[in-house]
Short mmCIF file of C-alpha atoms in Angstrom, two decimals:
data_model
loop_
_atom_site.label_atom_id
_atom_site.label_comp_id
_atom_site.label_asym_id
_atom_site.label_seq_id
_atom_site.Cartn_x
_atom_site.Cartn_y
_atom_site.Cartn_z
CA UNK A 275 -61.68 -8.73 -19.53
CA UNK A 276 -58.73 -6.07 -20.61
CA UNK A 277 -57.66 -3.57 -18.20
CA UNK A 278 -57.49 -0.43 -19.47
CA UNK A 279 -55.78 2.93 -17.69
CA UNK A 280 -56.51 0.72 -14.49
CA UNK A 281 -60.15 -0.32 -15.18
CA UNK A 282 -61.42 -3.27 -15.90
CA UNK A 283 -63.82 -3.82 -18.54
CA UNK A 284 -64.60 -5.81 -22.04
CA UNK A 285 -62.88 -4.30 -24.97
CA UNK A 286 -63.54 -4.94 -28.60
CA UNK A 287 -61.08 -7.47 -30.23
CA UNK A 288 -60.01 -5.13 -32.85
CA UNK A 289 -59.38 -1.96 -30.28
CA UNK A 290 -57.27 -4.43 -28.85
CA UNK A 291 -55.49 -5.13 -31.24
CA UNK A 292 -54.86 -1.60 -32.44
CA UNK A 293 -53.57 -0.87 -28.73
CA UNK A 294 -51.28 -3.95 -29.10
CA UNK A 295 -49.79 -2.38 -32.56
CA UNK A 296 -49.69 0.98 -31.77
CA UNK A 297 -48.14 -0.17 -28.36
CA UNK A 298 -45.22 -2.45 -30.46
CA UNK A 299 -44.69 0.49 -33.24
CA UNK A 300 -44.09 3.04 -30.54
CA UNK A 301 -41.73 0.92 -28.45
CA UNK A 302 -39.96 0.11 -31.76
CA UNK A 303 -39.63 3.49 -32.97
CA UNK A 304 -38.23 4.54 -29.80
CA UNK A 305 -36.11 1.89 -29.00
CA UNK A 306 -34.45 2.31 -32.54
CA UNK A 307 -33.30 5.53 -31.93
CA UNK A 308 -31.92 4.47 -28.20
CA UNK A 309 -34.54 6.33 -26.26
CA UNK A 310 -35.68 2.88 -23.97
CA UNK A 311 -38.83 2.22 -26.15
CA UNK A 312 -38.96 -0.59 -23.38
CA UNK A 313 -40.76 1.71 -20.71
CA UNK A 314 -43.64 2.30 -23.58
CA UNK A 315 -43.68 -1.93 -24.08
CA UNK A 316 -43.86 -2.55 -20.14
CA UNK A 317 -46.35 0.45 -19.30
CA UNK A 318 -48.43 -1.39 -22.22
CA UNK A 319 -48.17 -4.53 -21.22
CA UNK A 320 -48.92 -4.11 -17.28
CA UNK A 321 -51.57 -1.76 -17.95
CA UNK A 322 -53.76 -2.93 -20.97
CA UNK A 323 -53.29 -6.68 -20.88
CA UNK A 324 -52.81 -7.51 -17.10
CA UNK A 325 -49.39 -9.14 -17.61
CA UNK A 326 -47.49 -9.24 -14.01
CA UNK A 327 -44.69 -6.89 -13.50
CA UNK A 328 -41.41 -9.58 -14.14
CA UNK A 329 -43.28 -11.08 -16.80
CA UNK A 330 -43.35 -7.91 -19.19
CA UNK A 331 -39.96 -7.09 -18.29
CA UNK A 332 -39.08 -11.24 -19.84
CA UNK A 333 -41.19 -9.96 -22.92
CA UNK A 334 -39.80 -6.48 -22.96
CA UNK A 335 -36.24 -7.83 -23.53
CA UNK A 336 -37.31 -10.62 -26.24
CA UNK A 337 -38.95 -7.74 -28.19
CA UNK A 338 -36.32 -5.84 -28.36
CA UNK A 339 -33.74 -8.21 -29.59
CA UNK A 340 -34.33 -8.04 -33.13
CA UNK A 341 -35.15 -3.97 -32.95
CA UNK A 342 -32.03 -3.42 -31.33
CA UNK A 343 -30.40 -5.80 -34.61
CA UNK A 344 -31.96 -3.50 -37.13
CA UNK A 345 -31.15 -0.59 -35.25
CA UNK A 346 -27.28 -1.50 -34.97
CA UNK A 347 -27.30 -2.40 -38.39
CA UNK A 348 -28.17 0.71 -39.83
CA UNK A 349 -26.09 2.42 -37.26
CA UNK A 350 -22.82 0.46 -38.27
CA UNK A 351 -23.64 1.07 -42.11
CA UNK A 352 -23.26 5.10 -40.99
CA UNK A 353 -20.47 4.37 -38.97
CA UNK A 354 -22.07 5.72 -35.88
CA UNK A 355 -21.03 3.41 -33.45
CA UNK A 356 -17.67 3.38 -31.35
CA UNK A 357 -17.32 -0.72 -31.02
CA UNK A 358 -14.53 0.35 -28.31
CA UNK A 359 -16.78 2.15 -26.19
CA UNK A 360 -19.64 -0.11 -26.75
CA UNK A 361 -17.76 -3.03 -25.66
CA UNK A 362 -17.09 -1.50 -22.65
CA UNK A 363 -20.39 -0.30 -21.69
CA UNK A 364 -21.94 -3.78 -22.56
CA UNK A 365 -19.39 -5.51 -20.08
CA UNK A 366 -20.49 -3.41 -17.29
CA UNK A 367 -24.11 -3.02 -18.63
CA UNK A 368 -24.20 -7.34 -18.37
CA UNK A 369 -22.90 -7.10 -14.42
CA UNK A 370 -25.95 -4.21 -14.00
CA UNK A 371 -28.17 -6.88 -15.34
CA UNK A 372 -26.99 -9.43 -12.92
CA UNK A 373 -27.78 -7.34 -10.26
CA UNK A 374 -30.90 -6.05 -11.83
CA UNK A 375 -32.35 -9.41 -11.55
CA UNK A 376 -31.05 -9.91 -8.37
CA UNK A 377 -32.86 -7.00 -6.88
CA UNK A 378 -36.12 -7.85 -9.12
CA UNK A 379 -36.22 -11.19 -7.57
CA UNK A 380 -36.00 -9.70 -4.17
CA UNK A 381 -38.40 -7.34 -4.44
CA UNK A 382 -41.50 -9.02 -6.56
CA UNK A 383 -43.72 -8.14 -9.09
CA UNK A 384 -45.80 -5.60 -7.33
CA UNK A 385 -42.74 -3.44 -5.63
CA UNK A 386 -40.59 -3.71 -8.96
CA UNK A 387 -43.53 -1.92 -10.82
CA UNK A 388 -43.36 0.73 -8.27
CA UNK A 389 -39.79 1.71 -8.03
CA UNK A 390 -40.23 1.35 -12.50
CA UNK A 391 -42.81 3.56 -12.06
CA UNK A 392 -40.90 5.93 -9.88
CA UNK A 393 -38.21 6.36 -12.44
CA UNK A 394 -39.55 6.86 -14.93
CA UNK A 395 -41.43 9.88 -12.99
CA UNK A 396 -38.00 11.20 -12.13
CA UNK A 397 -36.64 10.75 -15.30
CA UNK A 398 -39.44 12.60 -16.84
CA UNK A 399 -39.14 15.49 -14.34
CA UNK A 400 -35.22 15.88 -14.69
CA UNK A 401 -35.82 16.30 -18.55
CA UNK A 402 -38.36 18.65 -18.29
CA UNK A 403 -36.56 21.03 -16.00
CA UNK A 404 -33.01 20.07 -17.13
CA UNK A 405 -31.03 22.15 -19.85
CA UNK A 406 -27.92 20.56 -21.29
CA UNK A 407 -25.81 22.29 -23.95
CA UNK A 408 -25.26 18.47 -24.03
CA UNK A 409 -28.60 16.79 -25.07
CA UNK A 410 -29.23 20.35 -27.99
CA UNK A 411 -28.35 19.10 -31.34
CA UNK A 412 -27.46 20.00 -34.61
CA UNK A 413 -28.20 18.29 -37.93
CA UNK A 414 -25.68 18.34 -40.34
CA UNK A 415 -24.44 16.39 -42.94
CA UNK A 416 -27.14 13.31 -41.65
CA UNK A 417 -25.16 13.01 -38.00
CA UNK A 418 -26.36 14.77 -35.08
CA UNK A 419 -23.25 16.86 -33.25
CA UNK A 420 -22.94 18.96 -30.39
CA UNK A 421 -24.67 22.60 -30.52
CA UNK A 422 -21.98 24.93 -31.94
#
């Protein structure tokens, strides 16, 4: 039995396995261009193939190890990337983990999907109704810069 959008029924072995490519494309397109491709991979994962909450998050991660390899490799070839900053940001993204798991731990599968789930509804609604001269870009020369 596959779940799918929250209902349980038998699904064809290849529709299946067009959900699970389309699902790993579109987290990998995303997540190469930095846009959390992740939320695509867990949403799949919880809602089409019943894996628990803290599971998919294990898997999430794995996957994205060698996107996010190819993605910083073509990033360093353009010199887009400001190894200062970066290191910076990973120190204090690595103590975020920590306390990410922490906190997942705590609350369980079932409550961790929830508050996920609650984000990502906030983060949808703050870019939807959220201008920033910040986020508009311009394309020039192959780099994106601020709007002018």
């Amino acid at each position: 039995m596959r779940r799918l959008y929250g209902i349980c029924r038998r699904a064809p072995a290849f529709k299946v396995i067009i959900a699970a490519l389309l699902a790993g494309l579109f987290s990998g397109l995303i997540g190469a261009m930095g846009l959390g491709g992740g939320a695509v991979l867990i949403i799949y994962l919880t809602l089409f193939t019943d894996t628990p909450q803290l599971e998919a998050q294990g898997i999430n991660l794995l996957f994205f190890i060698p996107i996010a390899a190819a993605a910083v490799t073509v990033y360093a070839v353009k010199k887009q990337i400001k190894w200062k900053m970066t290191l910076k940001i990973t120190l204090w993204g690595l103590i975020g983990v920590i306390i990410g798991m922490y906190f997942a731990r705590i609350l369980g599968g079932e409550l961790t999907a929830k508050v996920f789930g609650g984000l990502l509804v906030i983060i949808g609604i703050s870019e939807i109704f959220t201008k920033s001269e910040k986020r508009v870009a311009k394309r020039e020369n192959g780099c994106y810069n601020k709007k002018e």
